[in-house]
Every structure is written in C-alpha cells, then in structure tokens.
mmCIF file of C-alpha atoms in Angstrom:
data_model
loop_
_atom_site.group_PDB
_atom_site.id
_atom_site.type_symbol
_atom_site.label_atom_id
_atom_site.label_comp_id
_atom_site.label_asym_id
_atom_site.label_seq_id
_atom_site.Cartn_x
_atom_site.Cartn_y
_atom_site.Cartn_z
ATOM 1 C CA GLY A 1 5.232 15.714 0.597
ATOM 2 C CA GLN A 2 1.687 14.535 0.977
ATOM 3 C CA ASN A 3 -0.785 14.784 3.838
ATOM 4 C CA ILE A 4 -3.754 12.436 3.598
ATOM 5 C CA ASP A 5 -6.751 12.397 5.912
ATOM 6 C CA GLN A 6 -9.545 9.813 6.148
ATOM 7 C CA PRO A 7 -11.864 8.787 8.986
ATOM 8 C CA THR A 8 -10.523 6.141 11.334
ATOM 9 C CA GLU A 9 -13.658 4.013 11.602
ATOM 10 C CA MET A 10 -17.118 3.738 10.079
ATOM 11 C CA THR A 11 -20.004 1.386 10.661
ATOM 12 C CA ALA A 12 -22.835 0.464 8.322
ATOM 13 C CA THR A 13 -25.549 -2.116 7.873
ATOM 14 C CA GLU A 14 -25.668 -4.930 5.363
ATOM 15 C CA GLY A 15 -27.423 -3.800 2.170
ATOM 16 C CA ALA A 16 -26.809 -0.093 2.836
ATOM 17 C CA ILE A 17 -24.600 2.437 1.037
ATOM 18 C CA VAL A 18 -21.522 3.960 2.643
ATOM 19 C CA GLN A 19 -19.224 6.772 1.520
ATOM 20 C CA ILE A 20 -15.619 6.907 2.736
ATOM 21 C CA ASN A 21 -13.993 10.306 2.303
ATOM 22 C CA CYS A 22 -10.354 11.151 1.725
ATOM 23 C CA THR A 23 -8.815 14.609 1.666
ATOM 24 C CA TYR A 24 -5.240 15.331 0.702
ATOM 25 C CA GLN A 25 -2.669 18.077 0.409
ATOM 26 C CA THR A 26 0.151 17.308 -1.964
ATOM 27 C CA SER A 27 3.076 19.001 -3.679
ATOM 28 C CA GLY A 28 2.678 16.807 -6.756
ATOM 29 C CA PHE A 29 -0.336 14.823 -7.898
ATOM 30 C CA ASN A 30 -0.403 11.984 -10.397
ATOM 31 C CA GLY A 31 -3.509 10.125 -9.336
ATOM 32 C CA LEU A 32 -5.338 8.642 -6.368
ATOM 33 C CA PHE A 33 -5.815 4.966 -5.562
ATOM 34 C CA TRP A 34 -8.168 3.101 -3.264
ATOM 35 C CA TYR A 35 -7.158 -0.239 -1.779
ATOM 36 C CA GLN A 36 -9.023 -2.724 0.384
ATOM 37 C CA GLN A 37 -7.259 -4.593 3.164
ATOM 38 C CA HIS A 38 -8.853 -7.392 5.158
ATOM 39 C CA ALA A 39 -7.403 -8.060 8.598
ATOM 40 C CA GLY A 40 -4.111 -9.930 8.387
ATOM 41 C CA GLU A 41 -3.994 -9.779 4.601
ATOM 42 C CA ALA A 42 -2.281 -7.728 1.922
ATOM 43 C CA PRO A 43 -3.965 -4.673 0.404
ATOM 44 C CA THR A 44 -5.732 -5.237 -2.920
ATOM 45 C CA PHE A 45 -6.418 -2.647 -5.602
ATOM 46 C CA LEU A 46 -9.947 -1.254 -5.919
ATOM 47 C CA SER A 47 -9.844 1.870 -8.082
ATOM 48 C CA TYR A 48 -7.757 4.643 -9.628
ATOM 49 C CA ASN A 49 -8.696 8.243 -10.415
ATOM 50 C CA VAL A 50 -6.490 10.798 -12.130
ATOM 51 C CA LEU A 51 -9.129 13.062 -13.703
ATOM 52 C CA ASP A 52 -12.053 14.708 -11.936
ATOM 53 C CA GLY A 53 -15.245 12.729 -11.828
ATOM 54 C CA LEU A 54 -16.729 9.404 -10.950
ATOM 55 C CA GLU A 55 -15.342 5.978 -11.838
ATOM 56 C CA GLU A 56 -17.770 3.100 -11.388
ATOM 57 C CA LYS A 57 -16.838 -0.544 -10.959
ATOM 58 C CA GLY A 58 -19.739 -2.754 -9.999
ATOM 59 C CA ARG A 59 -20.758 -2.069 -6.392
ATOM 60 C CA PHE A 60 -17.778 0.262 -5.882
ATOM 61 C CA SER A 61 -17.394 3.799 -7.225
ATOM 62 C CA SER A 62 -14.681 6.376 -6.643
ATOM 63 C CA PHE A 63 -14.851 10.132 -7.106
ATOM 64 C CA LEU A 64 -12.102 12.720 -7.428
ATOM 65 C CA SER A 65 -12.018 16.513 -7.249
ATOM 66 C CA ARG A 66 -8.455 17.716 -7.812
ATOM 67 C CA SER A 67 -9.274 21.365 -7.118
ATOM 68 C CA LYS A 68 -10.664 20.444 -3.700
ATOM 69 C CA GLY A 69 -8.080 17.774 -2.885
ATOM 70 C CA TYR A 70 -10.935 15.393 -2.215
ATOM 71 C CA SER A 71 -11.934 11.864 -3.091
ATOM 72 C CA TYR A 72 -14.515 9.412 -1.882
ATOM 73 C CA LEU A 73 -15.136 5.698 -2.219
ATOM 74 C CA LEU A 74 -18.787 4.691 -2.456
ATOM 75 C CA LEU A 75 -19.784 1.143 -1.586
ATOM 76 C CA LYS A 76 -23.309 0.047 -2.503
ATOM 77 C CA GLU A 77 -25.346 -2.985 -1.425
ATOM 78 C CA LEU A 78 -22.968 -3.636 1.423
ATOM 79 C CA GLN A 79 -22.097 -7.222 2.233
ATOM 80 C CA MET A 80 -20.529 -8.684 5.364
ATOM 81 C CA LYS A 81 -17.371 -9.433 3.395
ATOM 82 C CA ASP A 82 -16.921 -5.684 2.817
ATOM 83 C CA SER A 83 -15.824 -5.366 6.453
ATOM 84 C CA ALA A 84 -12.221 -4.295 5.953
ATOM 85 C CA SER A 85 -9.866 -1.345 6.044
ATOM 86 C CA TYR A 86 -10.011 1.009 3.048
ATOM 87 C CA LEU A 87 -6.822 2.836 2.160
ATOM 88 C CA CYS A 88 -6.638 6.049 0.181
ATOM 89 C CA ALA A 89 -3.252 6.558 -1.522
ATOM 90 C CA VAL A 90 -1.945 9.576 -3.447
ATOM 91 C CA LYS A 91 0.558 9.180 -6.256
ATOM 92 C CA GLY A 92 3.357 11.714 -6.518
ATOM 93 C CA TYR A 93 6.088 11.577 -9.152
ATOM 94 C CA SER A 94 7.488 8.225 -8.059
ATOM 95 C CA THR A 95 6.158 7.568 -4.573
ATOM 96 C CA LEU A 96 2.755 6.406 -3.424
ATOM 97 C CA THR A 97 1.731 7.750 -0.012
ATOM 98 C CA PHE A 98 -1.027 5.998 1.908
ATOM 99 C CA GLY A 99 -3.517 7.418 4.340
ATOM 100 C CA LYS A 100 -3.927 5.624 7.661
ATOM 101 C CA GLY A 101 -6.977 3.782 6.435
ATOM 102 C CA THR A 102 -10.668 3.662 7.349
ATOM 103 C CA MET A 103 -11.864 0.559 9.169
ATOM 104 C CA LEU A 104 -15.356 -0.291 7.934
ATOM 105 C CA LEU A 105 -17.507 -2.604 10.015
ATOM 106 C CA VAL A 106 -20.604 -4.007 8.328
ATOM 107 C CA SER A 107 -23.233 -5.414 10.661
ATOM 108 C CA PRO A 108 -26.225 -7.653 9.856
ATOM 109 C CA GLU B 1 0.109 -17.454 -11.337
ATOM 110 C CA ALA B 2 1.099 -13.766 -11.277
ATOM 111 C CA GLN B 3 2.290 -12.929 -7.796
ATOM 112 C CA VAL B 4 4.656 -11.189 -5.429
ATOM 113 C CA THR B 5 6.349 -13.632 -3.087
ATOM 114 C CA GLN B 6 7.845 -12.586 0.219
ATOM 115 C CA ASN B 7 9.789 -14.739 2.614
ATOM 116 C CA PRO B 8 9.654 -15.448 5.439
ATOM 117 C CA ARG B 9 6.052 -14.820 6.534
ATOM 118 C CA TYR B 10 7.052 -14.646 10.190
ATOM 119 C CA LEU B 11 10.423 -13.864 11.738
ATOM 120 C CA ILE B 12 11.517 -13.410 15.332
ATOM 121 C CA THR B 13 15.062 -12.219 15.851
ATOM 122 C CA VAL B 14 17.281 -10.428 18.343
ATOM 123 C CA THR B 15 18.685 -6.928 18.301
ATOM 124 C CA GLY B 16 21.730 -6.556 16.072
ATOM 125 C CA LYS B 17 21.451 -9.811 14.120
ATOM 126 C CA LYS B 18 21.490 -9.014 10.407
ATOM 127 C CA LEU B 19 18.540 -10.297 8.419
ATOM 128 C CA THR B 20 17.182 -10.241 4.885
ATOM 129 C CA VAL B 21 13.571 -10.406 3.777
ATOM 130 C CA THR B 22 13.302 -11.586 0.196
ATOM 131 C CA CYS B 23 10.813 -10.349 -2.383
ATOM 132 C CA SER B 24 10.318 -11.712 -5.867
ATOM 133 C CA GLN B 25 7.760 -10.937 -8.583
ATOM 134 C CA ASN B 26 7.036 -12.909 -11.741
ATOM 135 C CA MET B 27 5.154 -10.214 -13.667
ATOM 136 C CA ASN B 28 8.140 -8.426 -15.272
ATOM 137 C CA HIS B 29 7.256 -5.296 -13.296
ATOM 138 C CA GLU B 30 9.629 -2.330 -13.425
ATOM 139 C CA TYR B 31 8.599 -0.730 -10.130
ATOM 140 C CA MET B 32 9.069 -2.352 -6.732
ATOM 141 C CA SER B 33 8.675 -0.977 -3.241
ATOM 142 C CA TRP B 34 8.855 -1.868 0.433
ATOM 143 C CA TYR B 35 6.348 -0.656 3.027
ATOM 144 C CA ARG B 36 5.997 -1.148 6.727
ATOM 145 C CA GLN B 37 2.601 -1.088 8.424
ATOM 146 C CA ASP B 38 2.169 -0.130 12.060
ATOM 147 C CA PRO B 39 -1.050 0.377 14.060
ATOM 148 C CA GLY B 40 -2.204 3.980 13.888
ATOM 149 C CA LEU B 41 0.450 4.899 11.330
ATOM 150 C CA GLY B 42 -0.721 3.075 8.234
ATOM 151 C CA LEU B 43 1.532 1.980 5.389
ATOM 152 C CA ARG B 44 4.775 3.920 5.137
ATOM 153 C CA GLN B 45 7.227 3.558 2.278
ATOM 154 C CA ILE B 46 10.765 2.451 3.136
ATOM 155 C CA TYR B 47 12.494 2.229 -0.250
ATOM 156 C CA TYR B 48 11.460 1.932 -3.849
ATOM 157 C CA SER B 49 13.034 1.000 -7.157
ATOM 158 C CA MET B 50 12.018 2.336 -10.569
ATOM 159 C CA ASN B 51 14.049 -0.312 -12.401
ATOM 160 C CA VAL B 52 17.149 -2.499 -12.191
ATOM 161 C CA GLU B 53 20.043 -0.805 -10.359
ATOM 162 C CA VAL B 54 17.834 2.212 -9.505
ATOM 163 C CA THR B 55 16.747 2.552 -5.873
ATOM 164 C CA ASP B 56 15.582 5.504 -3.813
ATOM 165 C CA LYS B 57 14.580 6.334 -0.266
ATOM 166 C CA GLY B 58 10.962 6.505 0.778
ATOM 167 C CA ASP B 59 9.602 8.139 3.899
ATOM 168 C CA VAL B 60 11.239 5.901 6.533
ATOM 169 C CA PRO B 61 14.529 4.500 5.134
ATOM 170 C CA GLU B 62 16.661 4.667 8.298
ATOM 171 C CA GLY B 63 18.000 1.282 9.351
ATOM 172 C CA TYR B 64 17.192 -0.432 6.047
ATOM 173 C CA LYS B 65 19.014 -1.240 2.838
ATOM 174 C CA VAL B 66 17.790 -2.593 -0.483
ATOM 175 C CA SER B 67 19.260 -3.729 -3.771
ATOM 176 C CA ARG B 68 17.850 -4.320 -7.251
ATOM 177 C CA LYS B 69 20.361 -6.375 -9.183
ATOM 178 C CA GLU B 70 17.706 -8.240 -11.142
ATOM 179 C CA LYS B 71 14.293 -7.076 -12.272
ATOM 180 C CA ARG B 72 12.376 -9.744 -10.351
ATOM 181 C CA ASN B 73 14.078 -9.463 -6.933
ATOM 182 C CA PHE B 74 14.082 -6.661 -4.380
ATOM 183 C CA PRO B 75 15.409 -7.835 -0.996
ATOM 184 C CA LEU B 76 15.099 -5.755 2.169
ATOM 185 C CA ILE B 77 18.138 -5.867 4.444
ATOM 186 C CA LEU B 78 18.256 -4.930 8.105
ATOM 187 C CA GLU B 79 21.956 -4.717 8.970
ATOM 188 C CA SER B 80 21.427 -4.267 12.710
ATOM 189 C CA PRO B 81 17.746 -4.695 13.612
ATOM 190 C CA SER B 82 16.339 -2.856 16.592
ATOM 191 C CA PRO B 83 13.028 -3.311 18.478
ATOM 192 C CA ASN B 84 11.519 -0.229 16.776
ATOM 193 C CA GLN B 85 11.714 -2.166 13.501
ATOM 194 C CA THR B 86 9.181 -4.664 14.810
ATOM 195 C CA SER B 87 6.426 -4.316 12.226
ATOM 196 C CA LEU B 88 4.470 -5.876 9.375
ATOM 197 C CA TYR B 89 6.383 -5.474 6.110
ATOM 198 C CA PHE B 90 4.934 -5.567 2.613
ATOM 199 C CA CYS B 91 6.723 -5.773 -0.682
ATOM 200 C CA ALA B 92 4.809 -4.503 -3.710
ATOM 201 C CA SER B 93 5.351 -4.169 -7.428
ATOM 202 C CA SER B 94 3.687 -2.476 -10.382
ATOM 203 C CA LEU B 95 4.213 -2.464 -14.121
ATOM 204 C CA ARG B 96 5.555 1.062 -14.013
ATOM 205 C CA ALA B 97 5.742 3.904 -11.489
ATOM 206 C CA GLY B 98 2.806 5.769 -13.051
ATOM 207 C CA ASN B 99 -0.824 4.776 -12.822
ATOM 208 C CA SER B 100 -0.245 1.041 -12.570
ATOM 209 C CA PRO B 101 -1.770 -0.440 -9.406
ATOM 210 C CA LEU B 102 0.483 -2.056 -6.841
ATOM 211 C CA HIS B 103 0.445 -5.813 -6.334
ATOM 212 C CA PHE B 104 1.356 -6.701 -2.770
ATOM 213 C CA GLY B 105 3.086 -9.708 -1.292
ATOM 214 C CA ASN B 106 1.475 -11.484 1.662
ATOM 215 C CA GLY B 107 3.561 -9.660 4.219
ATOM 216 C CA THR B 108 6.322 -10.482 6.681
ATOM 217 C CA ARG B 109 5.649 -10.055 10.359
ATOM 218 C CA LEU B 110 8.961 -9.203 12.010
ATOM 219 C CA THR B 111 9.562 -9.149 15.748
ATOM 220 C CA VAL B 112 12.886 -7.846 17.084
ATOM 221 C CA THR B 113 13.548 -8.535 20.765
#
C-alpha cells in the first residue's frame, strides 16, 4: 500500500512563493500527481512527475525525488484564487492513492 | 464538451433504502474510479475499472457495488446504505490507468439518516 504525508494547512501572502511538501512510502511507484481542489468543487489536475527532477508549468512547478520518496509543489506569484486544497497522489500499478491534502490560505 | 457527469448532485436518503449514483464520461476513457471524500481523511478509492467488464476493489469497498457494462458508464450502487456512508462522492475517469490525469465529476453529496 501507500502512505502519503503532507502538511494540513499553510498560509502565505499574495505575490509570495510557497512550497507544499509531500512524502510517501509505497510498495509500487508509477508516478506522482498534484491536484488542486477549491472548496465545494472537484479536484483538477495540476502536474505529473514520474522521473526525478523539476517540471515547470507557468506559475506552478513540481519536483520529485524517487530515492527520497519526496515531492513538492511550488507556487509562485501567489494570487488570492490560489487559496485551495492541494492534493498529492501516488500512482501504484492500477490505483491512485491521495494524501489528505494541504489547505493553502492566501491573504492580501 | 469533454466531461464526467454524476447524478444526483445531492441526495438525502434513509438507512437501508437502495440507491444508485450514476456516472458517465464522454471522452472514451478506459479507466474509471469512485472516491469518497471525508473531512480529515481525504479522498479514498472505493472501486475502479480498467475497462469494460473489469472492476476491482479500492481501499474502502465495503457496502458498495459497481458495474461497467459499457465504456462510458460506471454506476455506484449502495444496496443498503448506512449513516457511515454519508459522504461526498466523486467519480473520475482517465484515458488509461497509467500516467493519464484523472478527470473528476462534480461530486454527489450523500446524506444517510
């Protein structure tokens, strides 16, 4: 099975940079996803990493270290609309297991 | 528009009354899955399907059934709902079970009294 750990809550200021960490222990690894979920809405896909390194997509970047069982999501130039829950999810052979999510609050 | 459609959005029912939550996708996706989301527990997988007529248990399958008779539909059946199944349910699909991202439906908020 998989065990995924991420902080419960984080706060940051508009315009700043924030890093959300995710650590995992897994018996099988086929990639790591990050999703964003606004309150009362469905999760939406942000990024996917399967090889070590950094993937950049506009203001969002995601990093993976398979040897350390570690990933982070980096959000730059924070905007108020980035206030949401960020879900780390680890892909096994056929199942996708989600962490409990990190609630990010962006303040003016 | 490419989407995953769940119905109903809200449902209040009583213990023991069988119910079905429908899920349909129009993207010709092979992989479909059901999750429930509870405060403090995150998203937990109930059942998934790799393709037509192929279904498998996720992490919390007890009390649920699914079927995949057609590629586009993946209904979730609660034969005898109980209050501990009160939750927010999401259906999701992806092109394949590999590195394809999941597309989620808008959710079904179920209350069992």
